[in-house]
CSV table of C-alpha atoms in Angstrom, one decimal:
chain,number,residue,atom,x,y,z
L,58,UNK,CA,79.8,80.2,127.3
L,59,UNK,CA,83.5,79.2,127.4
L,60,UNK,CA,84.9,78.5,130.7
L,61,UNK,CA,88.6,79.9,131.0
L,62,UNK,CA,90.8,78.9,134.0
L,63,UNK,CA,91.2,81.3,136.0
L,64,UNK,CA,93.9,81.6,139.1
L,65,UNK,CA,92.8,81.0,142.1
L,66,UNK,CA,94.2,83.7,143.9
L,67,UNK,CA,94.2,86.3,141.4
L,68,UNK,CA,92.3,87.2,137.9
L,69,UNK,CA,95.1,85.9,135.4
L,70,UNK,CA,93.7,83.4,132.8
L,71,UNK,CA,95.5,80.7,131.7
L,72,UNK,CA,95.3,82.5,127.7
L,73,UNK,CA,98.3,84.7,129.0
L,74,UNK,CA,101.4,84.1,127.6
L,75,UNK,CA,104.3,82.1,129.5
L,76,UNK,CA,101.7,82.0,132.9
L,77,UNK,CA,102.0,78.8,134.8
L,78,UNK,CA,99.7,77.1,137.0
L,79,UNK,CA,100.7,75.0,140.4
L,80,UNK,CA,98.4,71.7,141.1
L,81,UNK,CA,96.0,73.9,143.2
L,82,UNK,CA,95.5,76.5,140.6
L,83,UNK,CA,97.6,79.3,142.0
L,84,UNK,CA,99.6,81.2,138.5
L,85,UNK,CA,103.4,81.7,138.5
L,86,UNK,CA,102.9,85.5,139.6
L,87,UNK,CA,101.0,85.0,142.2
L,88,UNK,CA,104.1,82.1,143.5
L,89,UNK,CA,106.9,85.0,142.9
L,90,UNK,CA,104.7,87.5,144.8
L,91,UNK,CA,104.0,84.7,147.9
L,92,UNK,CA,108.2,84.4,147.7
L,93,UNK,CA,109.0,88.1,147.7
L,94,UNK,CA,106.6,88.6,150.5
L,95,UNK,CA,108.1,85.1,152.6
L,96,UNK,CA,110.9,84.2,151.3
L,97,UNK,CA,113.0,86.5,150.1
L,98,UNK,CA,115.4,88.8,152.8
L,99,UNK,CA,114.9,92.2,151.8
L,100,UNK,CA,117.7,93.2,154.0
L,101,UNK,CA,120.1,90.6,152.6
L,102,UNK,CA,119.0,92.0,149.2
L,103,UNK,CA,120.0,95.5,150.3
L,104,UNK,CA,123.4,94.9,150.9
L,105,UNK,CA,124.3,93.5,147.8
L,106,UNK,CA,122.6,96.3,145.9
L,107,UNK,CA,125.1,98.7,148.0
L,108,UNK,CA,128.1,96.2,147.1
L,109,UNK,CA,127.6,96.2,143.4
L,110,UNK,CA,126.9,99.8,143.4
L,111,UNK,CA,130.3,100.9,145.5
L,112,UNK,CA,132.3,98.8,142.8
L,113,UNK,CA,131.0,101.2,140.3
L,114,UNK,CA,131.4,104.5,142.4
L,115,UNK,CA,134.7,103.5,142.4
L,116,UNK,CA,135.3,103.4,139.3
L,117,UNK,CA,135.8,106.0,137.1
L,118,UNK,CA,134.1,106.9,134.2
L,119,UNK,CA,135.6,109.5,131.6
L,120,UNK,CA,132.2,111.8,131.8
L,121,UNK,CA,132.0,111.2,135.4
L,122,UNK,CA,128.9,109.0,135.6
L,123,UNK,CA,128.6,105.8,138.3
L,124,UNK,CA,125.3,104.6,136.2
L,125,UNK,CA,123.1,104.8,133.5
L,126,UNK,CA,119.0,104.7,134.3
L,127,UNK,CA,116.6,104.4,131.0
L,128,UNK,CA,113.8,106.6,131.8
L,129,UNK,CA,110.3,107.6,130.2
L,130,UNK,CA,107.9,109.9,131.2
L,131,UNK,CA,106.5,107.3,133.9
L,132,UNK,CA,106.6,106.6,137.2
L,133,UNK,CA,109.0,103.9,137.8
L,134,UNK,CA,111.7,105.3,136.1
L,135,UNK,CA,111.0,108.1,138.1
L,136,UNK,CA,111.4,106.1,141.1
L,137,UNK,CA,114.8,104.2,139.7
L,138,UNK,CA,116.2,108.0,139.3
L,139,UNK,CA,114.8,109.0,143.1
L,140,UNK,CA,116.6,105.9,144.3
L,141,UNK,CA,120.0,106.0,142.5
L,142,UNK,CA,120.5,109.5,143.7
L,143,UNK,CA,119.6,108.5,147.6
L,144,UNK,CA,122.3,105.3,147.9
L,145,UNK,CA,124.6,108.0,146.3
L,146,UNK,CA,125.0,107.3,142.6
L,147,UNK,CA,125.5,109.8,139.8
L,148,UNK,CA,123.5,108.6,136.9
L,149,UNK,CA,123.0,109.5,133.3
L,150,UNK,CA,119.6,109.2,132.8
L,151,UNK,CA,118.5,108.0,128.8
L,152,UNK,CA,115.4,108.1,127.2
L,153,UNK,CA,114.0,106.6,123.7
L,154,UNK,CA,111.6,109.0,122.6
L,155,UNK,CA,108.3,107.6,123.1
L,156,UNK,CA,105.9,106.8,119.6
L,157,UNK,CA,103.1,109.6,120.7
L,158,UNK,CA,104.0,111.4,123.6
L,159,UNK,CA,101.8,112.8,126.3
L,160,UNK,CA,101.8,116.6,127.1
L,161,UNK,CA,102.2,114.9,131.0
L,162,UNK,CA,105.0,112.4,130.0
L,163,UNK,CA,106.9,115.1,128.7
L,164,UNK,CA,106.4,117.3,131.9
L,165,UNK,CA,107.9,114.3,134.4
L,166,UNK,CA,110.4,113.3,131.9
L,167,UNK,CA,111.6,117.2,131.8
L,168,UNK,CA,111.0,116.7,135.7
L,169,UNK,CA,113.6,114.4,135.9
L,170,UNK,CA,116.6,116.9,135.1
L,171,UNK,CA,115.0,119.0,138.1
L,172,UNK,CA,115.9,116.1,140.2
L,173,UNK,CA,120.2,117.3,139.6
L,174,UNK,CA,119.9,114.3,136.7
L,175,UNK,CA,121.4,115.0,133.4
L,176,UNK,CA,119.1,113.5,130.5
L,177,UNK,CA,120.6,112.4,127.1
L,178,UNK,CA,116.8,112.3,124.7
L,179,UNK,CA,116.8,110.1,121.9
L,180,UNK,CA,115.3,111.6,118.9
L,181,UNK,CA,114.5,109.4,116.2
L,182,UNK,CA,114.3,109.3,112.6
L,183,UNK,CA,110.3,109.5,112.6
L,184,UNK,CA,109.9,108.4,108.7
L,185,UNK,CA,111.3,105.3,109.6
L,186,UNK,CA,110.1,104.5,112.8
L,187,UNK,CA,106.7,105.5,111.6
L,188,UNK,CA,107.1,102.4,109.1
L,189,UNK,CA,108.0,100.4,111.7
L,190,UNK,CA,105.2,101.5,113.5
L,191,UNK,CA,103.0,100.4,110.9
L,192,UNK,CA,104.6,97.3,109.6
L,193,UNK,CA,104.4,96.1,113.5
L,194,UNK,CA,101.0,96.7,114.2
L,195,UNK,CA,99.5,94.9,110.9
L,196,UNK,CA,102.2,92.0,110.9
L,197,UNK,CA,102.2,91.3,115.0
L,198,UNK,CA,99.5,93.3,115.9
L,199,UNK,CA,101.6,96.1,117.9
L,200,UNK,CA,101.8,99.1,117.3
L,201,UNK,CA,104.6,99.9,119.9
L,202,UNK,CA,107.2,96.9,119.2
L,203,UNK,CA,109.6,99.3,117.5
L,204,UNK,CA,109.3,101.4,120.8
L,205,UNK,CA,109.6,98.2,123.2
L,206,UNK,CA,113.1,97.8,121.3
L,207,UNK,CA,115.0,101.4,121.7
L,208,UNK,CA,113.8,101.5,125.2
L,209,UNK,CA,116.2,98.6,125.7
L,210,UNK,CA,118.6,99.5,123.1
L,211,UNK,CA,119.4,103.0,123.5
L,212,UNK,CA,120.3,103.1,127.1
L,213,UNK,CA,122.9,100.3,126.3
L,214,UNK,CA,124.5,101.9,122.8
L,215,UNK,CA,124.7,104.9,125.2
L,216,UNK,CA,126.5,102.3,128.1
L,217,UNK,CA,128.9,101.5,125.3
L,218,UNK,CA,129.6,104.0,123.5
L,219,UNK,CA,130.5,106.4,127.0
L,220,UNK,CA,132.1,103.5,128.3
L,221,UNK,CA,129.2,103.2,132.0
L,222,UNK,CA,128.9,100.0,132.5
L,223,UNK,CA,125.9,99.9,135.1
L,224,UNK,CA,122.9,100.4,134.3
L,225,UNK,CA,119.9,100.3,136.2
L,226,UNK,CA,116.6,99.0,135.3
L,227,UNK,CA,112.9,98.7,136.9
L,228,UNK,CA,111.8,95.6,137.6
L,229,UNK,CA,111.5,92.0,136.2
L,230,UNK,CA,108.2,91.9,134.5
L,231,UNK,CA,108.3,88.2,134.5
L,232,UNK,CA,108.7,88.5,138.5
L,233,UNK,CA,105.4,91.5,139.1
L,234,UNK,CA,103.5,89.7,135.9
L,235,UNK,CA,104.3,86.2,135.9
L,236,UNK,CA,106.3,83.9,133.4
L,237,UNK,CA,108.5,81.1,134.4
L,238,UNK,CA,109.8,80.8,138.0
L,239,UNK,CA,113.4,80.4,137.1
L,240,UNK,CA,112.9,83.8,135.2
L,241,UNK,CA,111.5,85.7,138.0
L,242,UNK,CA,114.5,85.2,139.7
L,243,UNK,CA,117.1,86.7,137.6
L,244,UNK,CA,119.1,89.9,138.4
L,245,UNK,CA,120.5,90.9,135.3
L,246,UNK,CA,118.1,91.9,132.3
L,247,UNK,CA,120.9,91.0,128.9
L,248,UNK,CA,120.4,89.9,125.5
L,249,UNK,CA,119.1,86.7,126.1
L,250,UNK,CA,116.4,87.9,128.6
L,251,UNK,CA,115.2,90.8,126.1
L,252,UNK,CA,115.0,87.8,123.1
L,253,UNK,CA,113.1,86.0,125.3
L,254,UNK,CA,110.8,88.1,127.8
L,255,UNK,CA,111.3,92.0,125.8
L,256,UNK,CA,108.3,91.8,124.0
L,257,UNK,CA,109.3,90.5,120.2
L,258,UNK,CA,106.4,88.6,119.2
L,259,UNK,CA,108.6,86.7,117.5
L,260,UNK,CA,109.6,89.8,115.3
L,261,UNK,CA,113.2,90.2,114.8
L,262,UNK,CA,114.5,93.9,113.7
L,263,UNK,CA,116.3,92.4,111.0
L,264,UNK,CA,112.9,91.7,109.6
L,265,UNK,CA,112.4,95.1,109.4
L,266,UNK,CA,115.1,95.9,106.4
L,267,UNK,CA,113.5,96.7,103.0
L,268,UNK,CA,110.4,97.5,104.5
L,269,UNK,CA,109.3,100.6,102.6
L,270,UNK,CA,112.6,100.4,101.4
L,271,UNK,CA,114.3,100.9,105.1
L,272,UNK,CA,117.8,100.0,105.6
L,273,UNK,CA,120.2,98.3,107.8
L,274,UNK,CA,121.9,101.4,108.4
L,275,UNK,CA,118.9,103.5,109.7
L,276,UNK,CA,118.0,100.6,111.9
L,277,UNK,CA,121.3,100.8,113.9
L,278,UNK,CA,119.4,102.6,117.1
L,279,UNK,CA,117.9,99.2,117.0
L,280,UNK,CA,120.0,96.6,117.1
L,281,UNK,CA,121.7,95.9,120.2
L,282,UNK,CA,125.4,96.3,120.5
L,283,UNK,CA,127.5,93.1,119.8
L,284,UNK,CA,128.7,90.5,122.6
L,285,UNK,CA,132.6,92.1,122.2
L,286,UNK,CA,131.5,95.9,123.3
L,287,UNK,CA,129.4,94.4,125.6
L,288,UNK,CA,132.5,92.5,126.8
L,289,UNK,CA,135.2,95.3,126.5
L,290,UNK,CA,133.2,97.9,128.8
L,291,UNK,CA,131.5,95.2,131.5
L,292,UNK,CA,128.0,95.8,130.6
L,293,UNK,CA,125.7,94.7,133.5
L,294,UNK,CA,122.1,95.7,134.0
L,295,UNK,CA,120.9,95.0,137.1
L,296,UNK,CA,116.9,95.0,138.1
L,297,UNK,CA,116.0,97.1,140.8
L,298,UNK,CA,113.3,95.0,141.6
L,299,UNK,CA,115.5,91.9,142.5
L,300,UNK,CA,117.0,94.2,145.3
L,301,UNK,CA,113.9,95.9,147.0
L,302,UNK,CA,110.6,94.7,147.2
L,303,UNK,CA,108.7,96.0,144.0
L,304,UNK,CA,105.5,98.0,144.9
L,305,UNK,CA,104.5,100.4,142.5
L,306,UNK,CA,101.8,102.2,144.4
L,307,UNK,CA,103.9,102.8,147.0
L,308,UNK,CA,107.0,104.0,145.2
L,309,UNK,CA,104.4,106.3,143.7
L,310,UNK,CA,103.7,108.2,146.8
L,311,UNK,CA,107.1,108.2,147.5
L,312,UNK,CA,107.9,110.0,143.9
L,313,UNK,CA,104.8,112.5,144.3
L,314,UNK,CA,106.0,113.5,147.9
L,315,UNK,CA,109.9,113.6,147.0
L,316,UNK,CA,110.1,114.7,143.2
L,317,UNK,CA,107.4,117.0,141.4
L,318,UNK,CA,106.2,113.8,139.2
L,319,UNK,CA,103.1,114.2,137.8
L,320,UNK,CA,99.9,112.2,137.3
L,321,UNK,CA,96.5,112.0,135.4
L,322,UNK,CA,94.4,114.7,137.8
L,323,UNK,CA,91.2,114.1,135.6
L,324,UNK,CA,90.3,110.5,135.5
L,325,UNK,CA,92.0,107.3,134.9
L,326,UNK,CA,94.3,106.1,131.7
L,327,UNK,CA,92.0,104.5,128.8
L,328,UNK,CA,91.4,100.8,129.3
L,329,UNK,CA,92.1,100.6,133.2
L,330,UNK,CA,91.1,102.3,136.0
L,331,UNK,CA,93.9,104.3,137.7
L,332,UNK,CA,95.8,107.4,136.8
L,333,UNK,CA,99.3,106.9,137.5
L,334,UNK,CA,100.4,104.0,134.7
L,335,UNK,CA,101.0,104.8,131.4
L,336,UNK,CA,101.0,108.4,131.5
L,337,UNK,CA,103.5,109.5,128.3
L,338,UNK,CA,102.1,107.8,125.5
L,339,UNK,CA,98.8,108.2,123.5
L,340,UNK,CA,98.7,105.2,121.8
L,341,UNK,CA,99.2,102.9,124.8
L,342,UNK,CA,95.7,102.1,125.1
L,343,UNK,CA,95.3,100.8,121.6
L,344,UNK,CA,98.5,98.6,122.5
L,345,UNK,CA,96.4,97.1,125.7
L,346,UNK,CA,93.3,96.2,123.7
L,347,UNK,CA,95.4,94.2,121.0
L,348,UNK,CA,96.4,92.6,124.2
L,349,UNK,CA,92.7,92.1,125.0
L,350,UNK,CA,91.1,90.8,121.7
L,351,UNK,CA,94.3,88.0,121.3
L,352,UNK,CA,94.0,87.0,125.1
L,353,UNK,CA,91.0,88.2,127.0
L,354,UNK,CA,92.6,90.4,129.1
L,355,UNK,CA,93.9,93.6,129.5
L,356,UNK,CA,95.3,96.6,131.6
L,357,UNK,CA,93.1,96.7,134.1
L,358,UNK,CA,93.0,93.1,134.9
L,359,UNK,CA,97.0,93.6,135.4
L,360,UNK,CA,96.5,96.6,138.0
L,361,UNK,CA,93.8,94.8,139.8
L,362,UNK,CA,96.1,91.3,139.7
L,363,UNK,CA,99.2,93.7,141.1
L,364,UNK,CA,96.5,95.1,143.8
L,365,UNK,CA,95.2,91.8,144.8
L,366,UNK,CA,99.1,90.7,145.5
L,367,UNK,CA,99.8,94.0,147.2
L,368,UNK,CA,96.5,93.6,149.5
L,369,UNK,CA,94.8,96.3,148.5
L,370,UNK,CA,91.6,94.5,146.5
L,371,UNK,CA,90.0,91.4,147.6
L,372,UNK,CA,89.6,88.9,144.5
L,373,UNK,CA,86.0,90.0,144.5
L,374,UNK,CA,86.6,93.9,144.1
L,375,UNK,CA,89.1,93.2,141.6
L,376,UNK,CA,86.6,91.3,139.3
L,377,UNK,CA,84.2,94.2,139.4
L,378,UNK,CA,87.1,96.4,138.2
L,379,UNK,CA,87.9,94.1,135.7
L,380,UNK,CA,84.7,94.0,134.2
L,381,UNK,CA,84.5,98.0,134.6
L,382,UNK,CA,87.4,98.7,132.6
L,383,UNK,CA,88.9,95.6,130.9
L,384,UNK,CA,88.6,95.5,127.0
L,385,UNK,CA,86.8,98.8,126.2
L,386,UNK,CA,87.3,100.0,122.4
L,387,UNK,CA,90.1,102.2,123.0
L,388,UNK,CA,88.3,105.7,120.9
L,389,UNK,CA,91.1,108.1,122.1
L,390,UNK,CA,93.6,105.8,121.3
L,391,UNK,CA,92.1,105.1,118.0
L,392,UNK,CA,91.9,108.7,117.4
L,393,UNK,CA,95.2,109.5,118.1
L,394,UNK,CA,97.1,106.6,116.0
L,395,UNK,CA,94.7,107.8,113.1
L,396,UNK,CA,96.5,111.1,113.2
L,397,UNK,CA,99.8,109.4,113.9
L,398,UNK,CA,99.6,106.8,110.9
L,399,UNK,CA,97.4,108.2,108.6
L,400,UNK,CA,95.4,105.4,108.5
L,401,UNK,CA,91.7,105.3,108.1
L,402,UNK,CA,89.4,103.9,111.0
L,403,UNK,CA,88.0,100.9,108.7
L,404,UNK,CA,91.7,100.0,108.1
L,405,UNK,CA,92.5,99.8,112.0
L,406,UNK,CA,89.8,98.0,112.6
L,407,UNK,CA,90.8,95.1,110.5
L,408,UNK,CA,93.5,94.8,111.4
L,409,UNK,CA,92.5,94.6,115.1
L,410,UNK,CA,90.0,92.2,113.6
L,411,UNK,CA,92.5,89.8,112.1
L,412,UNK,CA,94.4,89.6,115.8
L,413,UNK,CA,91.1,89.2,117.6
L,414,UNK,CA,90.8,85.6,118.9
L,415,UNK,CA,87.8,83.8,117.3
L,416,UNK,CA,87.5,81.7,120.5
L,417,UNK,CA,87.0,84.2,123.0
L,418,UNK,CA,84.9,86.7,121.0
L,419,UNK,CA,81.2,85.7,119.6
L,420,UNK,CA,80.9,86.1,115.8
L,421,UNK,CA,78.1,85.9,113.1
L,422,UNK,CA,77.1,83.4,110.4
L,423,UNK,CA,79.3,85.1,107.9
L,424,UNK,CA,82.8,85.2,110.2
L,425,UNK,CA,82.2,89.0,111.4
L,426,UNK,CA,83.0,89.7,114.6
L,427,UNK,CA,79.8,91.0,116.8
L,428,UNK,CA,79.8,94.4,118.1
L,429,UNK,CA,77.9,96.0,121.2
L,430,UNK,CA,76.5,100.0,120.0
L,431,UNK,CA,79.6,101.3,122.1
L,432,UNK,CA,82.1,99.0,119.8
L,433,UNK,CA,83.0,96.6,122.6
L,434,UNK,CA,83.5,92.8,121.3
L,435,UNK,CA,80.4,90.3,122.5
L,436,UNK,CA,82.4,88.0,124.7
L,437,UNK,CA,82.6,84.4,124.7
L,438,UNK,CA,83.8,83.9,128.2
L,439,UNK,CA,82.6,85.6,132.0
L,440,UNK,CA,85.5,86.3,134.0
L,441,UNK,CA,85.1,83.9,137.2
């Protein structure tokens, strides 16, 4: 059996990408959540969030706006809208339509114009996003990179092009899921930190021109505007996460009390065990379990890691959810992107198969990789 390294603190292994351990085995997520909870003055942090957002109330915007907030049909955008309205702020609220949406994602992102937001939905062109959606998942093994790029696109073409210059964002992954220290302190998400920490795999959306004979032109939703509009109207994107502590289960009982959002009353989203993440797309869970077979980990090991931080799990309870949920085949999810792509199951599966890491996942005398009756991989590794 392989023996991964785990943190000490948390369930993170050291397979996940940009993690870093300290010399007594603590990960980099668990050292930004021991400095928001010791180190950092939430007060302090407060105050400059009110500063930077008076500059832009007093500004003023040909449409009238103070902000722009990209939204989905989930719960933290949800909460970025609920807190831009109390400190006062008029926002614009911009969404990328979602690959597959959810009949629940589209009821909380219609629940956010109840709210007294107005909504600019981005409809795209689906033959060519649907080629994008295929190219990505057999060449990076993703079926949602083309929608990890309009989600940070749009909102900012829309910046531009109506002249807002805030925008308002959730929080800094690398901060709640760990990457490199220096990282998790940065306010601003730009170009350089989407290059880096959005999600790319190393895919670039030029790559994407000529594929099925796509071109430049329909890819504009896609690329992000240049450094001179940037420039000319004073983009800045701010985190709200740097600003106020970043607890997602709390911000979600705050959003269910105070806004009409919505969540999954009939069990918990495929490949993790709560109900509340990942609520407006169907092919999420497929996304998570590519995650899973390239680095032995998954969804629910990020909600349990999140809940030991918080203090809500003990290491302990979060392993036996771990090994609950973590790494199921995702069937729904499979069904769905069948439907969506066209693809046949054999077809999916080999791709997933040609992503699957032959180190952590057991395999016969002829390369194949072993199976339980349910579909679930045979592991090489125990979770410790």
């Amino acid at each position: 059996m392989l023996e991964l390294r785990y943190c000490k603190k948390c369930l993170f292994p050291e397979t996940k990408p940009d993690l870093f351990f300290d010399e007594e085995g603590v990960c980099s997520a668990c050292q930004a959540a021991e400095e928001k909870d010791y180190k950092i003055d939430w007060i302090a942090k407060e105050k400059a969030f009110v500063e930077i957002i008076s500059t832009y109330k007093k500004k003023d915007s040909e449409i009238g706006y103070d902000c722009i907030i990209p939204v989905s049909g989930g719960k933290d955008s949800t909460y970025q809208c609920y807190m831009a309205k109390k400190y006062g702020l008029n926002p614009l609220a911009v969404c990328f339509e979602t690959t597959y949406v959810t009949e629940l994602g589209q009821r909380n992102i219609d629940n956010i114009t109840k709210m007294g937001i107005d909504l600019i939905h981005f409809k795209k062109n689906h033959q060519v996003y649907k080629k994008m959606v295929i190219e990505s998942f057999k060449r990076v093994g993703d079926e949602m990179w083309p929608n990890h790029i309009g989600i940070f696109t749009i909102p900012v073409i829309v910046a531009v092009k109506f002249g807002i210059p805030l925008i308002i964002w959730g929080e800094n992954s690398q901060q709640e899921y760990g990457g490199p220290m220096e990282a998790t302190r940065v306010p601003v998400l730009n170009r350089k930190w989407l290059e880096e920490f959005g999600g790319l795999l190393g895919n670039r959306i030029q790559d994407m021109i000529g594929v099925e004979g796509i071109t430049a032109k329909e890819l504009t939703p896609y690329f992000y505007p240049s450094d001179e509009d940037i420039n000319r109207v004073g983009i800045k994107g701010i985190f709200l996460g740097h600003y106020f502590f970043w607890d997602a289960r709390k911000q979600l009982d705050i959003i269910l009390q105070e806004t009409g959002f919505s969540i999954k009353e009939d069990g918990p989203i495929e490949g993790t065990y709560t109900n509340y993440e990942n609520l407006d797309e169907k092919l999420v869970g497929l996304h998570d379990y590519l995650k899973f077979v390239k680095y032995g980990f998954g969804r629910a090991t990020d909600h349990a890691c999140i809940d030991i931080r918080n203090k809500r799990l003990t290491r302990e309870e979060a392993k036996y959810l771990v090994k609950e949920y973590d790494g199921k085949y995702p069937h729904y999810a499979i069904k769905s992107f069948m439907e969506y792509s066209g693809m046949t199951i054999d077809e999916i599966d080999a791709v997933i198969d040609s992503f699957t890491n032959p180190v952590l996942f057991a395999q016969d005398e002829n390369g194949r990789f072993l199976r339980h009756d349910n579909k679930n991989l045979v592991r090489n590794f125990e979770v410790i």
